[in-house]
mmCIF file of C-alpha atoms in Angstrom:
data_model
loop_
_atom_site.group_PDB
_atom_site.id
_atom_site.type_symbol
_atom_site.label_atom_id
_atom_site.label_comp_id
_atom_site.label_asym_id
_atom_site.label_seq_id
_atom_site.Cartn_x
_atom_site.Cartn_y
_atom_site.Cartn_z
ATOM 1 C CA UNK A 19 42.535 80.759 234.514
ATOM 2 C CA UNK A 20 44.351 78.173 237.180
ATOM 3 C CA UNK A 21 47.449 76.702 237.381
ATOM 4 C CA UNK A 22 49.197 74.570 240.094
ATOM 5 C CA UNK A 23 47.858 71.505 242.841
ATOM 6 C CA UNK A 24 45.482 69.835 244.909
ATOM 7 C CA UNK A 25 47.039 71.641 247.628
ATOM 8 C CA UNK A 26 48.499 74.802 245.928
ATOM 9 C CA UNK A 27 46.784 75.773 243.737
ATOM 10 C CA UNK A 28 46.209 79.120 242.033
ATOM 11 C CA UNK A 29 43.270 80.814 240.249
ATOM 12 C CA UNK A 30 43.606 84.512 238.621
ATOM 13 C CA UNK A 31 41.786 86.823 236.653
ATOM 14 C CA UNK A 32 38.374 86.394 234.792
ATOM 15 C CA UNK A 33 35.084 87.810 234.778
ATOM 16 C CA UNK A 34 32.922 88.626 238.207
ATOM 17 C CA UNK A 35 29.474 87.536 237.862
ATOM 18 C CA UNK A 36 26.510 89.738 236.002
ATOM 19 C CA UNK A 37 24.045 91.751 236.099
ATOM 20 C CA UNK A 38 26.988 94.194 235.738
ATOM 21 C CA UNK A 39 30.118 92.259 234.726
ATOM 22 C CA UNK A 40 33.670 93.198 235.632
ATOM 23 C CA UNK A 41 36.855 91.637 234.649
ATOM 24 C CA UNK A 42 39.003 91.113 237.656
ATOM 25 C CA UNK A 43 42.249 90.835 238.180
ATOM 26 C CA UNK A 44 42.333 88.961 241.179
ATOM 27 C CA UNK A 45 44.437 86.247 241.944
ATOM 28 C CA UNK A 46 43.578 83.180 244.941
ATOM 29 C CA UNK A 47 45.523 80.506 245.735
ATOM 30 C CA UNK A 48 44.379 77.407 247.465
ATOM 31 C CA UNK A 49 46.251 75.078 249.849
ATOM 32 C CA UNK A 50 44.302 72.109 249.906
ATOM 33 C CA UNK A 51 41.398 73.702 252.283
ATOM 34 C CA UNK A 52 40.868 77.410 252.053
ATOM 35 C CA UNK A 53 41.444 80.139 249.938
ATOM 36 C CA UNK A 54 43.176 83.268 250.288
ATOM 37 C CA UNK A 55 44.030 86.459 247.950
ATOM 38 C CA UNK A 56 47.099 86.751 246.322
ATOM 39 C CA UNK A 57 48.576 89.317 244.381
ATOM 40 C CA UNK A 58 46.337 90.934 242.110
ATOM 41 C CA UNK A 59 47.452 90.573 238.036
ATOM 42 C CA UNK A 60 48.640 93.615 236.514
ATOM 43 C CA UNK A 61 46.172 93.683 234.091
ATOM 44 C CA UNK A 62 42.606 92.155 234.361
ATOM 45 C CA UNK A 63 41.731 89.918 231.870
ATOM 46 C CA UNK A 64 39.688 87.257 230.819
ATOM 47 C CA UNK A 65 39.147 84.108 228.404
ATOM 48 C CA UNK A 66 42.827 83.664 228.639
ATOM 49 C CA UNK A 67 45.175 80.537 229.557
ATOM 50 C CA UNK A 68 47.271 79.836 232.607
ATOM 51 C CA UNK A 69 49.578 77.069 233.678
ATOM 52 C CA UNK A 70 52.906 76.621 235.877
ATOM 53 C CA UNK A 71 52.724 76.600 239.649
ATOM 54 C CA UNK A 72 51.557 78.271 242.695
ATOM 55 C CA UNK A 73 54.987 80.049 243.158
ATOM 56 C CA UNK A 74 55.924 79.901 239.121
ATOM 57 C CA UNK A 75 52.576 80.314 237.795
ATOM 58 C CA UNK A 76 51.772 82.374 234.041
ATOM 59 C CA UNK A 77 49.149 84.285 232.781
ATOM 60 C CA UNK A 78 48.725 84.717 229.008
ATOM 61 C CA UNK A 79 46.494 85.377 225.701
ATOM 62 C CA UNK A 80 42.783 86.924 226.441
ATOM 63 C CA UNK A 81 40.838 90.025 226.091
ATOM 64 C CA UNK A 82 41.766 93.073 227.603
ATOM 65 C CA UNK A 83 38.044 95.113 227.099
ATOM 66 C CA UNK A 84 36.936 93.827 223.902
ATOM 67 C CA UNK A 85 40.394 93.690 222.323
ATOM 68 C CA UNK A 86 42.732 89.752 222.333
ATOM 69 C CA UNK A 87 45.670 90.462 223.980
ATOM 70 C CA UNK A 88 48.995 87.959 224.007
ATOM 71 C CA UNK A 89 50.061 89.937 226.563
ATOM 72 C CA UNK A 90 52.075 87.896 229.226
ATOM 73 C CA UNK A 91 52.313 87.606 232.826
ATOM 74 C CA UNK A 92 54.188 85.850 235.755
ATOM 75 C CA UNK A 93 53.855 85.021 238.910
ATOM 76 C CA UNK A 94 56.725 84.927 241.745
ATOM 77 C CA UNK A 95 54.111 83.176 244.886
ATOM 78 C CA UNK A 96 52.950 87.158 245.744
ATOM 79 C CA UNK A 97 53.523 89.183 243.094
ATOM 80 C CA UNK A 98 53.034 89.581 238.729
ATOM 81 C CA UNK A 99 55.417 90.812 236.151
ATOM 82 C CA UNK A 100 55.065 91.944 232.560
ATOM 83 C CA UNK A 101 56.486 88.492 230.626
ATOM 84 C CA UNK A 102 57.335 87.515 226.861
ATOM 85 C CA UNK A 103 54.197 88.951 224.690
ATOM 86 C CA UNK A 104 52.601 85.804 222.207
ATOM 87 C CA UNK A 105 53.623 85.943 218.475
ATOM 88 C CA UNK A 106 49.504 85.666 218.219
ATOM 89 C CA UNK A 107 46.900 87.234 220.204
ATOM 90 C CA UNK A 108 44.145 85.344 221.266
ATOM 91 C CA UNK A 109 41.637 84.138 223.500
ATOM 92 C CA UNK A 110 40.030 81.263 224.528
ATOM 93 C CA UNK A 111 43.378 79.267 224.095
ATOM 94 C CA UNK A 112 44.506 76.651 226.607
ATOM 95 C CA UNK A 113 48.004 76.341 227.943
ATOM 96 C CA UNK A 114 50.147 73.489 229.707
ATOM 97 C CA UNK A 115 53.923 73.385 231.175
ATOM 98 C CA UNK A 116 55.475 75.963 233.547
ATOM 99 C CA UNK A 117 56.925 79.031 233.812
ATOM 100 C CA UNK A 118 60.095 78.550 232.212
ATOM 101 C CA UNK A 119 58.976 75.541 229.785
ATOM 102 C CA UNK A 120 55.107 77.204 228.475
ATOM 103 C CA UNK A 121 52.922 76.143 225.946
ATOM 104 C CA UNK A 122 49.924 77.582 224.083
ATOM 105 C CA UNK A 123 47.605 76.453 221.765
ATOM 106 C CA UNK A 124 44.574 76.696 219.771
ATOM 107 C CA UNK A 125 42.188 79.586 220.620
ATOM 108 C CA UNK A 126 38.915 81.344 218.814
ATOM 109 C CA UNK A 127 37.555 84.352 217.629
ATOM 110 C CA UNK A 128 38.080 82.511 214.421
ATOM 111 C CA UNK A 129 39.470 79.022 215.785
ATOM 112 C CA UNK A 130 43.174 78.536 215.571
ATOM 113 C CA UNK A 131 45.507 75.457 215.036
ATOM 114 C CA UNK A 132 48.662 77.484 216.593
ATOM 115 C CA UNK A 133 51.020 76.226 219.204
ATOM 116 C CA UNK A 134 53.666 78.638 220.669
ATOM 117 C CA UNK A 135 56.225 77.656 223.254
ATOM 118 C CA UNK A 136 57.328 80.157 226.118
ATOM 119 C CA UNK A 137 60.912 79.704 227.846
ATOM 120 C CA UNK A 138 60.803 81.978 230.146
ATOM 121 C CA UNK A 139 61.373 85.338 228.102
ATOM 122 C CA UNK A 140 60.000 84.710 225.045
ATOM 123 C CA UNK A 141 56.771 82.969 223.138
ATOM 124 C CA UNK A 142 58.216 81.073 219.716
ATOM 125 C CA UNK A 143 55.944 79.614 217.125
ATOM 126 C CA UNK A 144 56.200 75.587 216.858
ATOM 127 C CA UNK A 145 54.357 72.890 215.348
ATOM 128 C CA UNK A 146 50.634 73.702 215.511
ATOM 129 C CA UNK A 147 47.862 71.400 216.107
ATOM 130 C CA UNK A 148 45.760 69.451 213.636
ATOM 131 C CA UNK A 149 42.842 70.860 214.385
ATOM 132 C CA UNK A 150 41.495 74.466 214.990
ATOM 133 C CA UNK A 151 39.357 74.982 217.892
ATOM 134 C CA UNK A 152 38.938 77.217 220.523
ATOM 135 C CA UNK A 153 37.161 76.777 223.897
ATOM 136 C CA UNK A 154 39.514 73.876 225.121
ATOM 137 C CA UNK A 155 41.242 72.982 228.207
ATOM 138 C CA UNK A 156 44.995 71.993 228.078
ATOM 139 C CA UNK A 157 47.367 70.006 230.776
ATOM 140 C CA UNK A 158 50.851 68.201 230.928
ATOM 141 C CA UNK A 159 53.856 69.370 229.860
ATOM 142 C CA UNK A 160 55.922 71.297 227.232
ATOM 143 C CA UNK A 161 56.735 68.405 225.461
ATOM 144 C CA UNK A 162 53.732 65.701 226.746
ATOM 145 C CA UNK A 163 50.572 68.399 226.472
ATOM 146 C CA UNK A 164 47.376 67.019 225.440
ATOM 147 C CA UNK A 165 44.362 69.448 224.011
ATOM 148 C CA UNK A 166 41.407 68.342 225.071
ATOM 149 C CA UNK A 167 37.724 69.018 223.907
ATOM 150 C CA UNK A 168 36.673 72.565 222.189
ATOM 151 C CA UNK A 169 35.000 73.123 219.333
ATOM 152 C CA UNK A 170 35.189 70.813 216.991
ATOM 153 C CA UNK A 171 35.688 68.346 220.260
ATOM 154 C CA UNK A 172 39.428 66.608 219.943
ATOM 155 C CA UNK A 173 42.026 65.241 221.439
ATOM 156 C CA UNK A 174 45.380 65.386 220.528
ATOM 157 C CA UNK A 175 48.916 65.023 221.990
ATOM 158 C CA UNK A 176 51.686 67.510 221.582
ATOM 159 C CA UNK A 177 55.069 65.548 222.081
ATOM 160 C CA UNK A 178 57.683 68.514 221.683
ATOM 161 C CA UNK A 179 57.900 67.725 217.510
ATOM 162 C CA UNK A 180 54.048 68.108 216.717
ATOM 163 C CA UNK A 181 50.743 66.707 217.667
ATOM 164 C CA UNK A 182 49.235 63.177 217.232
ATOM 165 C CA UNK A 183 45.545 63.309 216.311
ATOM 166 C CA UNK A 184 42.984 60.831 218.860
ATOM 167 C CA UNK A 185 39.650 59.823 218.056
ATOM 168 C CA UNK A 186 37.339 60.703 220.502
ATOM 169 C CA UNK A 187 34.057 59.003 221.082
ATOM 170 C CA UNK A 188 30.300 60.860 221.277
ATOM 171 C CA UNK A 189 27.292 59.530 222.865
#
């Protein structure tokens, strides 16, 4: 998963390359040019969300070894901590927003519509989307997020009350 900048940015956990996969629980951050380790995650993980910043950053939903997690983790700039655990575990969810202000939604292993909002301690379930998917991407904010793509593809914006349904285009 990522999180953060152009020029601080911060990518952490997933799955090192086969014949023999491993899940890592690296962490790299990014300032603009090079990359550099970071502090590791406390648990490695993978087809999990992300979002926040560099210095703010969180970790959450997955698989832990064949098992979804909603475990939660944050990160200071050097170091993680054990955060708010998700009402749902799941994995390949998407996430937008920061540390303090999260948001997850959607997610598969039998695609999900839910959207849960983190405020720094705790996950809380809120108005989920219209569609459920897994496998999509998410950016913005708490309360301007958009979900984009997955399966079924869709776009839809999350304004804080509930999401508005877009019609995307195929070609």
């Amino acid at each position: 998963a990522g999180a953060g900048t152009q020029t601080a940015g911060l990518a952490f956990g997933g799955i090192l390359a086969p014949p023999t996969p491993n899940i890592s629980n690296a962490t790299e951050e990014y300032n603009g040019s090079a990359w550099t380790a970071g502090g590791n995650l406390g648990t490695a993980r993978y087809q999990f969300a992300g979002a926040g910043t560099q210095t703010a950053g969180l970790a959450f939903g997955g698989r832990i070894y064949g098992s979804n997690t909603g475990a939660t983790e944050e990160y200071d700039g050097s170091s993680w901590t054990t955060g708010g655990t998700m009402g749902t575990a799941r994995r390949f969810l998407a996430g937008a927003g920061t540390q303090t202000e999260g948001l997850a939604f959607g997610g598969a292993g039998g695609a999900s519509a839910l959207t849960e909002k983190y405020n720094g301690t705790s996950w809380a379930a809120t108005t989920n989307m219209n569609s459920a998917r897994g496998y999509l991407a998410g950016a913005g904010t708490q309360t301007a997020a958009l979900a984009i793509g997955g399966a079924p593809a869709a776009t839809e914006e999350f304004s804080g009350g509930g999401p508005a349904t877009l019609t995307v285009g195929t070609s």
